[in-house]
Each structure stands twice: as C-alpha cells, then as structure tokens.
Tab-separated table of C-alpha atoms and ligand atoms in Angstrom:
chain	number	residue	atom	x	y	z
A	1	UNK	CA	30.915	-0.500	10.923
A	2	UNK	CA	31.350	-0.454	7.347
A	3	UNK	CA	27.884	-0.802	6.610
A	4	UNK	CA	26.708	2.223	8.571
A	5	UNK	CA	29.828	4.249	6.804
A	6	UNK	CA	28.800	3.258	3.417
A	7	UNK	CA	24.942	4.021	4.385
A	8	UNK	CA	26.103	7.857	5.519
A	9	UNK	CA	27.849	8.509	2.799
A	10	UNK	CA	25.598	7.042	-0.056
A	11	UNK	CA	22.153	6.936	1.504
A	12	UNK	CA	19.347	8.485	-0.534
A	13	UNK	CA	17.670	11.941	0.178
A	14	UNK	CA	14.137	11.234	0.521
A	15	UNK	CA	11.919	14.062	2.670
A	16	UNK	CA	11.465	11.461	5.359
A	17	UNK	CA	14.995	11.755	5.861
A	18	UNK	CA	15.574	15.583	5.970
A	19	UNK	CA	16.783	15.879	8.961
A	20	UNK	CA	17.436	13.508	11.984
A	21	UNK	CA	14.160	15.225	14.242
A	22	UNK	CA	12.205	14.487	10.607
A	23	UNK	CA	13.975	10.727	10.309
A	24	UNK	CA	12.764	10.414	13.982
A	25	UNK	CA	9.581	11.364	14.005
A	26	UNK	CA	7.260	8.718	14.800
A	27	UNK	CA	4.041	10.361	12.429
A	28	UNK	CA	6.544	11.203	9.846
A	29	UNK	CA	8.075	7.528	10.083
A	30	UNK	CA	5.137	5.987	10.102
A	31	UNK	CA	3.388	7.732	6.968
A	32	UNK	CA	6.407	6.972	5.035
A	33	UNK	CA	6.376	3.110	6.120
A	34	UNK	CA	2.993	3.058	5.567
A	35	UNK	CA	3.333	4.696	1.639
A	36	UNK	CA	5.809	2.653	1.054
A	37	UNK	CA	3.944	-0.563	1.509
A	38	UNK	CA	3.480	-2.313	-2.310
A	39	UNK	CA	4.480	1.064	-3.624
A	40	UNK	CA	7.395	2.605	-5.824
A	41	UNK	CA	9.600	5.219	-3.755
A	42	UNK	CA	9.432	7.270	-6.997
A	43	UNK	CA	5.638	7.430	-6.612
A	44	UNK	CA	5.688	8.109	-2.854
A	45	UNK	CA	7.691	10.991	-2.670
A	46	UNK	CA	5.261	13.463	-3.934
A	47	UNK	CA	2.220	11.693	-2.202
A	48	UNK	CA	4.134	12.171	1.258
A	49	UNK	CA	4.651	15.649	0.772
A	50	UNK	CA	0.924	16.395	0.017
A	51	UNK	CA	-0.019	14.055	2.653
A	52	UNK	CA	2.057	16.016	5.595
A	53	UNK	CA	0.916	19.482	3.815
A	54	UNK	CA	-2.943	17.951	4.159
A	55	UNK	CA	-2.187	16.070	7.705
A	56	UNK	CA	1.331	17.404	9.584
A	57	UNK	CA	0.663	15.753	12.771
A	58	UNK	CA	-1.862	12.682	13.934
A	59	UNK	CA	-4.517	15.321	15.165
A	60	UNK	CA	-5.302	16.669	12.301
A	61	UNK	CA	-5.362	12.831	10.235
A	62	UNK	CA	-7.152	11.533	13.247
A	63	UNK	CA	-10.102	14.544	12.439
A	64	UNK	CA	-10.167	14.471	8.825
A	65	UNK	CA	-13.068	12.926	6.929
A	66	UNK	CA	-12.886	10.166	4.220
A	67	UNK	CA	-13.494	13.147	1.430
A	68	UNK	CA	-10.830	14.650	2.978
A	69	UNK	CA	-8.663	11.879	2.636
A	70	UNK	CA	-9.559	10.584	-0.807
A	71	UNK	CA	-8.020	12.911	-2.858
A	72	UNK	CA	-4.555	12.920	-0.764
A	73	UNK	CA	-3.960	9.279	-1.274
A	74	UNK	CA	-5.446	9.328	-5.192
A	75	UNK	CA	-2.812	6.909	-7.397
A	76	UNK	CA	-1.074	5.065	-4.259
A	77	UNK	CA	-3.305	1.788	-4.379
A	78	UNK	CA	-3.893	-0.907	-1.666
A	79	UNK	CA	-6.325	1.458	-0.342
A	80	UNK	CA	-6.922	-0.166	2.872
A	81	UNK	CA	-4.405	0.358	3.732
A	82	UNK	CA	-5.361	4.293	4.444
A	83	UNK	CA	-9.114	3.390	5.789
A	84	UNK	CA	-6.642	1.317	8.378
A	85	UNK	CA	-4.466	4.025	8.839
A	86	UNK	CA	-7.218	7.077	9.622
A	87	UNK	CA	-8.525	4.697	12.195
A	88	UNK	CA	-5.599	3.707	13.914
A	89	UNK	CA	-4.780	7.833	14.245
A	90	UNK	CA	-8.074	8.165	16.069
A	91	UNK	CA	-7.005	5.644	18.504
A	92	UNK	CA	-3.993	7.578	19.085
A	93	UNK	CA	-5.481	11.001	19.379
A	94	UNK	CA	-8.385	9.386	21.682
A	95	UNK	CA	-5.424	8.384	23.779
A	96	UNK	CA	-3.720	11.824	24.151
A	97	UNK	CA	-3.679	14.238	26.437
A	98	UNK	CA	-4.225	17.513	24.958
A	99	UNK	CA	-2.239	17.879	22.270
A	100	UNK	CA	0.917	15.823	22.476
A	101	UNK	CA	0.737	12.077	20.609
A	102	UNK	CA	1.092	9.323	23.326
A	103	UNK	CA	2.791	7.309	20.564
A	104	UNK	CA	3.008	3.684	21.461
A	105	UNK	CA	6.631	2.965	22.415
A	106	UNK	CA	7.122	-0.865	21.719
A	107	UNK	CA	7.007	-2.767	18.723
A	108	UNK	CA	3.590	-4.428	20.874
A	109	UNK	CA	2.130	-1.224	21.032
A	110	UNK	CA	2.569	-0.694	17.184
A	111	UNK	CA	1.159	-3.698	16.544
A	112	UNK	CA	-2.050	-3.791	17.903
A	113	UNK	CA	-3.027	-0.480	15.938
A	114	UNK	CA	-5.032	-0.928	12.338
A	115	UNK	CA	-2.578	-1.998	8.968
A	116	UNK	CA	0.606	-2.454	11.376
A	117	UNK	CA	2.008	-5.800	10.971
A	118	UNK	CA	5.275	-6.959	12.180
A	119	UNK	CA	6.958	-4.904	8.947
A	120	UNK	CA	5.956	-2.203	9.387
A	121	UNK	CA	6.256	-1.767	13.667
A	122	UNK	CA	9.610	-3.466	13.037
A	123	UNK	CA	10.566	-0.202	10.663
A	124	UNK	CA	8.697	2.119	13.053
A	125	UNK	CA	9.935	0.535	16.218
A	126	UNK	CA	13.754	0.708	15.053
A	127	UNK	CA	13.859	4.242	12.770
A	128	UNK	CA	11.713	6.622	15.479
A	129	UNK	CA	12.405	4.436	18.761
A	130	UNK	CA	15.619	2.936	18.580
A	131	UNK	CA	14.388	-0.532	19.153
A	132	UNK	CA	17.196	-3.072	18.051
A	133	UNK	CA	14.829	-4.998	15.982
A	134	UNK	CA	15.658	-6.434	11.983
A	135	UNK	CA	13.584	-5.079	9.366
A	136	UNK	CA	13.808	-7.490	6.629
A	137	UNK	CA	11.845	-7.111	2.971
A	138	UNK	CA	12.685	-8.427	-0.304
A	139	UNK	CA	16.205	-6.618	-0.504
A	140	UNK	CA	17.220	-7.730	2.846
A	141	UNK	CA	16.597	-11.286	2.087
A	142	UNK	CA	18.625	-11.370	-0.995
A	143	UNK	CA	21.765	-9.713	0.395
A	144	UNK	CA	21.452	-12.435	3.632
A	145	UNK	CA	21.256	-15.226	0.825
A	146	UNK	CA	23.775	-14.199	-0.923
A	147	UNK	CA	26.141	-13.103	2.311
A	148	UNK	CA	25.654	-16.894	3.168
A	149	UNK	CA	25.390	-18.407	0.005
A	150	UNK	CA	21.755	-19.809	0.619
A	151	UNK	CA	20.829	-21.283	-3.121
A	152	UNK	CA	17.192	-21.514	-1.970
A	153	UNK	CA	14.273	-19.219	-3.063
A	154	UNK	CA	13.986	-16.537	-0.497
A	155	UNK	CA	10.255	-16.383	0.111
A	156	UNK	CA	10.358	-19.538	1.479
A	157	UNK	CA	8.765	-19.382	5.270
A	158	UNK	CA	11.333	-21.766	6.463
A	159	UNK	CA	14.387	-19.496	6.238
A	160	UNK	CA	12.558	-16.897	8.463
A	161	UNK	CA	13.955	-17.635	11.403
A	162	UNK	CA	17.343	-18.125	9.974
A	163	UNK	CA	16.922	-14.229	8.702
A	164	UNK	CA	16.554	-12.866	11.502
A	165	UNK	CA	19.195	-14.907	13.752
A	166	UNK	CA	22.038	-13.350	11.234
A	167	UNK	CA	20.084	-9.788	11.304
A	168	UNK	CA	20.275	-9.977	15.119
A	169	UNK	CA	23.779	-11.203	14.887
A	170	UNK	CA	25.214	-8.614	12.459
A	171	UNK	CA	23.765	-5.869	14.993
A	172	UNK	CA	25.040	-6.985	17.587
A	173	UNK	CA	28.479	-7.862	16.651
A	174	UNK	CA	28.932	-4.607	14.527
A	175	UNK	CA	28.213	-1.856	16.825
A	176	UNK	CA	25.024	-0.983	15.423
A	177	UNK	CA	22.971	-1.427	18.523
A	178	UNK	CA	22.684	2.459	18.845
A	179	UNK	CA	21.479	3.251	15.496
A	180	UNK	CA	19.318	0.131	14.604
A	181	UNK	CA	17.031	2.364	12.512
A	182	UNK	CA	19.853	3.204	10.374
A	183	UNK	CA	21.063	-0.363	10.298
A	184	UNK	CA	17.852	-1.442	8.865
A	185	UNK	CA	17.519	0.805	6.388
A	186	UNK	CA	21.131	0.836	5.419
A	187	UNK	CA	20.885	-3.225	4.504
A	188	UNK	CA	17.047	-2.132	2.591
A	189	UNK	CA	18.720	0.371	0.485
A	190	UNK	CA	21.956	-1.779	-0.138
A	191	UNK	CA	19.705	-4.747	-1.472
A	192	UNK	CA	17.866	-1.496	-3.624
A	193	UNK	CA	21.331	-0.267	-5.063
A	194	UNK	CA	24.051	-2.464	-4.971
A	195	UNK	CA	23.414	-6.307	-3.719
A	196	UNK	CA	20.932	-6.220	-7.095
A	197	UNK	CA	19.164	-9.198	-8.572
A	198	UNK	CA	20.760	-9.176	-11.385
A	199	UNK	CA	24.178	-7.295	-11.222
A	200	UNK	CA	25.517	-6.984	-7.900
A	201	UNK	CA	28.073	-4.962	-7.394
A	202	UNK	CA	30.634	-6.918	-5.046
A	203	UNK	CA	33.457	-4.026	-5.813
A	204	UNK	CA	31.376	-1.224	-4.187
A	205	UNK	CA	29.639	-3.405	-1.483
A	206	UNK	CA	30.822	-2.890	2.432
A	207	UNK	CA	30.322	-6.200	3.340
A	208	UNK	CA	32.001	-7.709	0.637
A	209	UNK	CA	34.551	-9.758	2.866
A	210	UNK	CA	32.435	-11.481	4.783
A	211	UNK	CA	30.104	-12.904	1.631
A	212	UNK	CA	30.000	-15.949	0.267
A	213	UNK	CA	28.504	-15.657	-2.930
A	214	UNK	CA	31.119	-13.824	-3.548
A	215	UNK	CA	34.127	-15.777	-2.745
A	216	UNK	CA	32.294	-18.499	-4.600
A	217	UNK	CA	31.156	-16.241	-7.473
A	218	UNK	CA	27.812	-17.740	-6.899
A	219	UNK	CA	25.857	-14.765	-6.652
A	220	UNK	CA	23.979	-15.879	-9.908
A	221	UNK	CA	22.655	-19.259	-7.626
A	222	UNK	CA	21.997	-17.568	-4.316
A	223	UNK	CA	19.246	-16.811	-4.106
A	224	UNK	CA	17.098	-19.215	-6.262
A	225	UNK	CA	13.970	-17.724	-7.803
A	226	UNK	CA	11.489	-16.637	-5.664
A	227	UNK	CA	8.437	-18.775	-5.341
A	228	UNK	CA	5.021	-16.939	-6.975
A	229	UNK	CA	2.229	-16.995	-5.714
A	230	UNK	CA	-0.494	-19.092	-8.438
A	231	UNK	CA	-2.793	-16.438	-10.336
A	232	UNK	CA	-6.362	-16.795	-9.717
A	233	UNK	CA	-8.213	-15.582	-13.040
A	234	UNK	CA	-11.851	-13.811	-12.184
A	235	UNK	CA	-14.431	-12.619	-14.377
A	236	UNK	CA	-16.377	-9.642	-12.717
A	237	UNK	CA	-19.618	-7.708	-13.707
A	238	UNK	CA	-19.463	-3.851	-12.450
A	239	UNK	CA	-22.695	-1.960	-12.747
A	240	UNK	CA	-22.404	1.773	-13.160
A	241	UNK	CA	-26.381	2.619	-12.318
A	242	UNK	CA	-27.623	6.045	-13.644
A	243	UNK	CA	-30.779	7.965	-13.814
A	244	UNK	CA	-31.527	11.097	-14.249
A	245	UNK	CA	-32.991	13.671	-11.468
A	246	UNK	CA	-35.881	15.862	-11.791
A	247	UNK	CA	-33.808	18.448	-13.370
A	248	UNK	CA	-32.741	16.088	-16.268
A	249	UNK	CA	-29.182	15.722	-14.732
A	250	UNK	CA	-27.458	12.645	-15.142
A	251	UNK	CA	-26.265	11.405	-11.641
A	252	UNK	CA	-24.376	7.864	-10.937
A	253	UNK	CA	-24.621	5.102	-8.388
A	254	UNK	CA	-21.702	4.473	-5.349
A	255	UNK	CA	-21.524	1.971	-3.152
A	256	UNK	CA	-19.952	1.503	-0.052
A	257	UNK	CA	-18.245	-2.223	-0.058
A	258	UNK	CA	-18.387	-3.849	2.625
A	259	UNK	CA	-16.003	-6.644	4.666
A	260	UNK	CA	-18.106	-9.266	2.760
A	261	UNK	CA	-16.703	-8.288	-0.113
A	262	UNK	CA	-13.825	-10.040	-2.158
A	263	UNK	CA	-11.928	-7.233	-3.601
A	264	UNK	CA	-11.560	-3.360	-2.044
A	265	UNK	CA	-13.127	-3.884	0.742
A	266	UNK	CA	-14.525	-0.415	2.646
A	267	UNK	CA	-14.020	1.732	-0.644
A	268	UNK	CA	-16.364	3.419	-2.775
A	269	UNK	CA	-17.137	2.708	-6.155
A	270	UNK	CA	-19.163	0.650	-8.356
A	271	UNK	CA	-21.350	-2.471	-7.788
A	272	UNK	CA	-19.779	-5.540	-8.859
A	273	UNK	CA	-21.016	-9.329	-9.093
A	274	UNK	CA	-19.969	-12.137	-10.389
A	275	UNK	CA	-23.199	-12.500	-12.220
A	276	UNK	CA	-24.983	-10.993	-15.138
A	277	UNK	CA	-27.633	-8.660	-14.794
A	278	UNK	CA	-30.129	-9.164	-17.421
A	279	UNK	CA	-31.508	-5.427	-17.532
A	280	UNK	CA	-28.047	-3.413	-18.173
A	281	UNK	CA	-26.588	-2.458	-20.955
A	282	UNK	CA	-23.127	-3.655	-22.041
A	283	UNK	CA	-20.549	-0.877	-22.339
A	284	UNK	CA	-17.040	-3.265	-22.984
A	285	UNK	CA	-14.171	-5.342	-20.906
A	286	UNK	CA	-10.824	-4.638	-19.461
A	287	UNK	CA	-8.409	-6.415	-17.788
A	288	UNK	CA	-7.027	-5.478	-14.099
A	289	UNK	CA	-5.080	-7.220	-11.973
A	290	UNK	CA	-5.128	-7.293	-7.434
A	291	UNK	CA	-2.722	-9.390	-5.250
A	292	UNK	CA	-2.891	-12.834	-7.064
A	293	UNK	CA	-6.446	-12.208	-9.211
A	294	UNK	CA	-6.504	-11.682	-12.732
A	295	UNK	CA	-9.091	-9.585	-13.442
A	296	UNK	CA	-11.844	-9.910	-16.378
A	297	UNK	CA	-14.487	-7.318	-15.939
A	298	UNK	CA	-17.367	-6.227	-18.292
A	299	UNK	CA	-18.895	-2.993	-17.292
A	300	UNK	CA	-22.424	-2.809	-17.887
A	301	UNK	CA	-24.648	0.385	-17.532
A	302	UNK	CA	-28.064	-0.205	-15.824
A	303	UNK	CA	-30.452	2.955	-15.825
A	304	UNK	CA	-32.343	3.393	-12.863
A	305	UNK	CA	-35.312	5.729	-12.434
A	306	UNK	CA	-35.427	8.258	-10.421
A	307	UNK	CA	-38.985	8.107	-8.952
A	308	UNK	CA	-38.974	4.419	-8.090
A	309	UNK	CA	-39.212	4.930	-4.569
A	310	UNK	CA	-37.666	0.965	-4.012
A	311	UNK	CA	-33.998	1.029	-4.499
A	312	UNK	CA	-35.300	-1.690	-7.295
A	313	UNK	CA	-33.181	-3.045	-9.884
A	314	UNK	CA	-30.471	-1.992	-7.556
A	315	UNK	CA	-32.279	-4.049	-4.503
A	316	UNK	CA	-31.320	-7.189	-5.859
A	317	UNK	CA	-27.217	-6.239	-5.782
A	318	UNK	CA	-26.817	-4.900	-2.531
A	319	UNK	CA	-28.726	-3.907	0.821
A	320	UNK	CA	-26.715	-0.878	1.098
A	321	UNK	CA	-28.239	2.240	-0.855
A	322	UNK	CA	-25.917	3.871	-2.602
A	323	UNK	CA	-24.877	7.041	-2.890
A	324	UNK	CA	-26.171	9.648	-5.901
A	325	UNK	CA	-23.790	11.695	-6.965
A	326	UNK	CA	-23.427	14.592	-10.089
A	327	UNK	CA	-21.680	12.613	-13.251
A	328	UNK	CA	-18.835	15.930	-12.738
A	329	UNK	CA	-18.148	13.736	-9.287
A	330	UNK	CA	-17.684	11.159	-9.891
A	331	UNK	CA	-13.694	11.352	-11.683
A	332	UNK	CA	-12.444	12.370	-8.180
A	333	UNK	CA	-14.410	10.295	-6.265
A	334	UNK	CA	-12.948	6.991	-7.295
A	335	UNK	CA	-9.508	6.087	-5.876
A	336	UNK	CA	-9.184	2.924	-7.097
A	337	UNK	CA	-8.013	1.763	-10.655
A	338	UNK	CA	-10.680	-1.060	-11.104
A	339	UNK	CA	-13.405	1.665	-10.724
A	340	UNK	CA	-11.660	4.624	-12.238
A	341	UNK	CA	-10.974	1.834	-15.859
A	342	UNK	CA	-14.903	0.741	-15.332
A	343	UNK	CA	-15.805	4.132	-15.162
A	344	UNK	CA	-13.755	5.149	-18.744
A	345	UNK	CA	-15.425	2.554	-20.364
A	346	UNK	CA	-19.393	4.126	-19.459
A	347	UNK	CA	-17.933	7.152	-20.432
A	348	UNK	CA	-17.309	6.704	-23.872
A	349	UNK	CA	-20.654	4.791	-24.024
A	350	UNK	CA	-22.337	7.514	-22.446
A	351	UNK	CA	-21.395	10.044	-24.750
A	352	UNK	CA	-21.304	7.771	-28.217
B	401	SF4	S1	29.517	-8.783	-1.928
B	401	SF4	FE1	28.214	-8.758	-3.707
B	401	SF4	S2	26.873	-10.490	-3.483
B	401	SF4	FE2	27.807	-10.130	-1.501
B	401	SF4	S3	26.345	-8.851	-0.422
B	401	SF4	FE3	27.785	-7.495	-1.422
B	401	SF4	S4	26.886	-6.998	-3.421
B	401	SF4	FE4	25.810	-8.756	-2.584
C-alpha cells in the first residue's frame, strides 16, 4: 500500500519508535499515547525520556509516590491525566505475577483502566497488539474529509460513524490488516505533515488518486471550520496562606483538591474560591486559561498564625488541612500553571 510505503520512508524518529520491540511495547506505547494527549510532540520528547529513565517498566510507576512523580511530569499539563495513569499501573502490577506485566490484551481491557478512553486503547490496542482498530484525531479527520470531499466541520458527532466505516474500509481493502498500528499512525502523521490545514500538499501525498478534494481542487472547502467549543469566562480568588513557625521561617499553605472541585481536581496547590475573603491581602490578577474557561484570578495572601490551634481563617475554605511546607518548596511542588502564575504574583509581594 502506498500509504504504508510513504509512512516507512518518511515517518518521524521519535524514541517511541526506536526500534520495532520499543514501537511494540505496550508500557512504552502507552506512556507515549498518554504524553501525547493535549500536548505538543516537541514538548513530549524530552518528558518521555525522563519519564522511562524515572519509571522503565509498570513496576516501578506502579510503586512510585506522588513526590516521585511530580517532578517527572513538571510542564506537560492536564495533570490528571498522570494521577489516572499511576493508578491504573497499580492495577496492573496488582494483577501480575511476579514480575512480568499481565497487560490487558483487548481494546476492553484497555478501557476499563484509569484516563483510557476509546483514543487512546484504540492507539494502544493497534501500535503494541495488532488490533485492526482506526485511530482517528484531528489529522485523521481532515485527510477523510478531504479524501471524500465532506464540506462539513469535522468535529461534528454525526460524521463519527462515517469515519470510521472508511478507516475500516481503507484497512481492509489495502493490505494493512497486519500492521494496523502503522496504518494508524501513518494517516496521524500524514494529516501532521502533508494533508495540512492550510497547504496540503496533493503532489507528495500517497493517496492522492483516490481524493476528491483534489480532483475538485476543493481542498480549501473540505473540511469546513471546526465547530468551538463557547468560552466560559471565570473569575477565581486563590489564597496563598502563610505564617511563620516558631523559628521565624516563613512556610506556605497546600491543599489537596478534591473531586468536588471545578478545576485540577486531585492536585496540590493553592486554595481557590469564587469568593472574596475579607482578611487577605491583595497581591494582583492574571489571566489563565483550562479546557473552555477563561480564567480571571486575583491572588490574595492571607497570614495565618502559627499557634492557632483551629485551622481558623483557613476553616472556613476547606475541611481538608493543608499541608505546611518551607517557602524554598514550594517552586517544585506546584505542577500546574494556575498555581505556579498565583504563586509569582505572592512572590514579588512577599519580597516588595
Ligand atoms: S491529495 Fe491532497 S487533499 Fe487529498 S488527502 Fe492528499 S494531501 Fe490531502
């Protein structure tokens, strides 16, 4: 098949496809798919090697700690992604024997674990199993669009099914059945490189003579725009609480959030609310943005004492108690960009 030809003679070297034992790997396959979720391959790369350096097989993810893992994943984003990850390699390594991964073997099986939606045990299921399944993102669904000349916006939920019927189709009919892993990615990366938004280039493109946007030079209509989601804008409070310990050292507040909570749910980091407290003191704004929210949030600092044996003025925000730690710690300990912007801002207030 042309495809596959193209795909083995042009396809990217990325350290998840070293080698074939490294391409079919099922940890190694399943970090990268993982990573790559919502995040740029440019950005991944170095993550995944200092991931597999940390972690090289499930046993070793499955006994780290969340300090172990913080630091690892620092700068990816979507952090629940990892929380749902660590979990779902416990279940694993709970249901080994000894020391060799009983990986799940259908797309099922991939499934039911923590963070893997049909995505992402589609990619898994096809690259480190063989499992003749599509795998269709973004990229995919333009090149379909524009192989059939669909003038419609490709997010729409409707055209799902149609997706996958020509996915299924074009591995069947092209002899791709025995590498469907390949297949998928080869029609991801030709949507990345060559079936562009913008520019596609129909001279370079192995499945040129079957495509309809091209004969009709309507690549420019297929596919419409994509429909966007409607932004939601939010004003937040974060509190940084300090005090200082015994020894006059300055320590800071973290809380756990927990499922209740609208935005990074199970991280670490500051309180939020969307409500005023009275007592703290203002330290500025800054804009951030998650999913479809766009983010207002004025960081307040609210010192707490050290002796008041009542979690009070924190016992209003939260029943959790939160965690004191050294003002040095606290830099590393945030992973996500809301906190780590929040905690900039008390900073400079902190030493103006
Ligand atoms: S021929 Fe052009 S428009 Fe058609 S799939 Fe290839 S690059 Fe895209």
């Amino acid at each position: 098949m042309k495809l596959l030809a193209w795909y083995d003679q042009n396809k990217r070297s990325l350290p998840w496809r070293l080698d074939r034992a490294s391409l079919r790997d099922p940890y190694r396959t399943w970090i990268s798919e993982v990573m790559l979720q919502q995040t740029l391959i440019a950005v991944v790369i170095p993550a995944y090697q200092r991931f597999l350096e940390k972690f090289p097989d499930v046993f070793t993810l499955a006994r780290a700690t969340e300090d172990d893992l913080r630091p690892v994943v620092k700068g990816l984003g979507y952090y629940r992604r990892f929380g749902m990850l660590h979990r779902a390699a416990k279940i694993i390594a709970e249901a080994s024997p000894q020391d060799t991964p009983a990986w799940p073997q259908t797309q099922d099986a991939w499934r039911a674990l923590p963070g893997v939606g049909e995505y992402t045990s589609a990619a898994i299921g096809s690259i480190a199993f063989d499992i003749p399944v599509p795998v269709i993102d973004g990229n995919v669904e333009r090149v379909l669009c524009r192989l059939a000349d669909i003038r419609q916006a490709p997010n729409l939920p409707a055209l799902k099914p149609r997706y996958r019927k020509m996915v299924e189709g074009m591995l069947k009919n092209s002899g791709a059945m025995s590498r469907p892993g390949d297949f998928n990615q080869a029609m991801m990366e030709l949507g990345q490189r060559v079936c562009t938004p913008t520019s596609p280039n129909c001279g370079t493109c192995p499945l040129a003579s079957g495509c309809i946007s091209r004969k009709s030079k309507s690549q420019h209509l297929a596919p419409a725009p994509k429909i966007r989601p409607e932004y939601q804008d939010v004003r937040l409070r974060m509190i940084v609480a300090v005090r200082r310990n015994p020894k006059n050292e300055l320590e800071v507040a973290l809380f756990r959030r927990g499922a209740g909570q609208r935005f990074l749910k199970g991280s670490r980091g500051f309180w939020y609310s969307e409500l005023v407290d009275p007592c703290a003191e203002f330290a500025g704004s800054f804009r951030h943005s998650i999913t479809r929210h766009r983010i207002t949030a004025d960081v307040q600092i609210l010192q707490v004492s050290f002796c008041s044996k009542k979690i009070s003025p924190l016992a209003h925000m939260t029943k959790e108690n939160p965690d004191w730690l050294p003002v040095e710690a606290i830099e590393n300990e945030l992973i996500s960009s809301l906190d780590q912007k929040a905690w900039r801002l008390t900073l400079r207030q902190l030493l103006s």
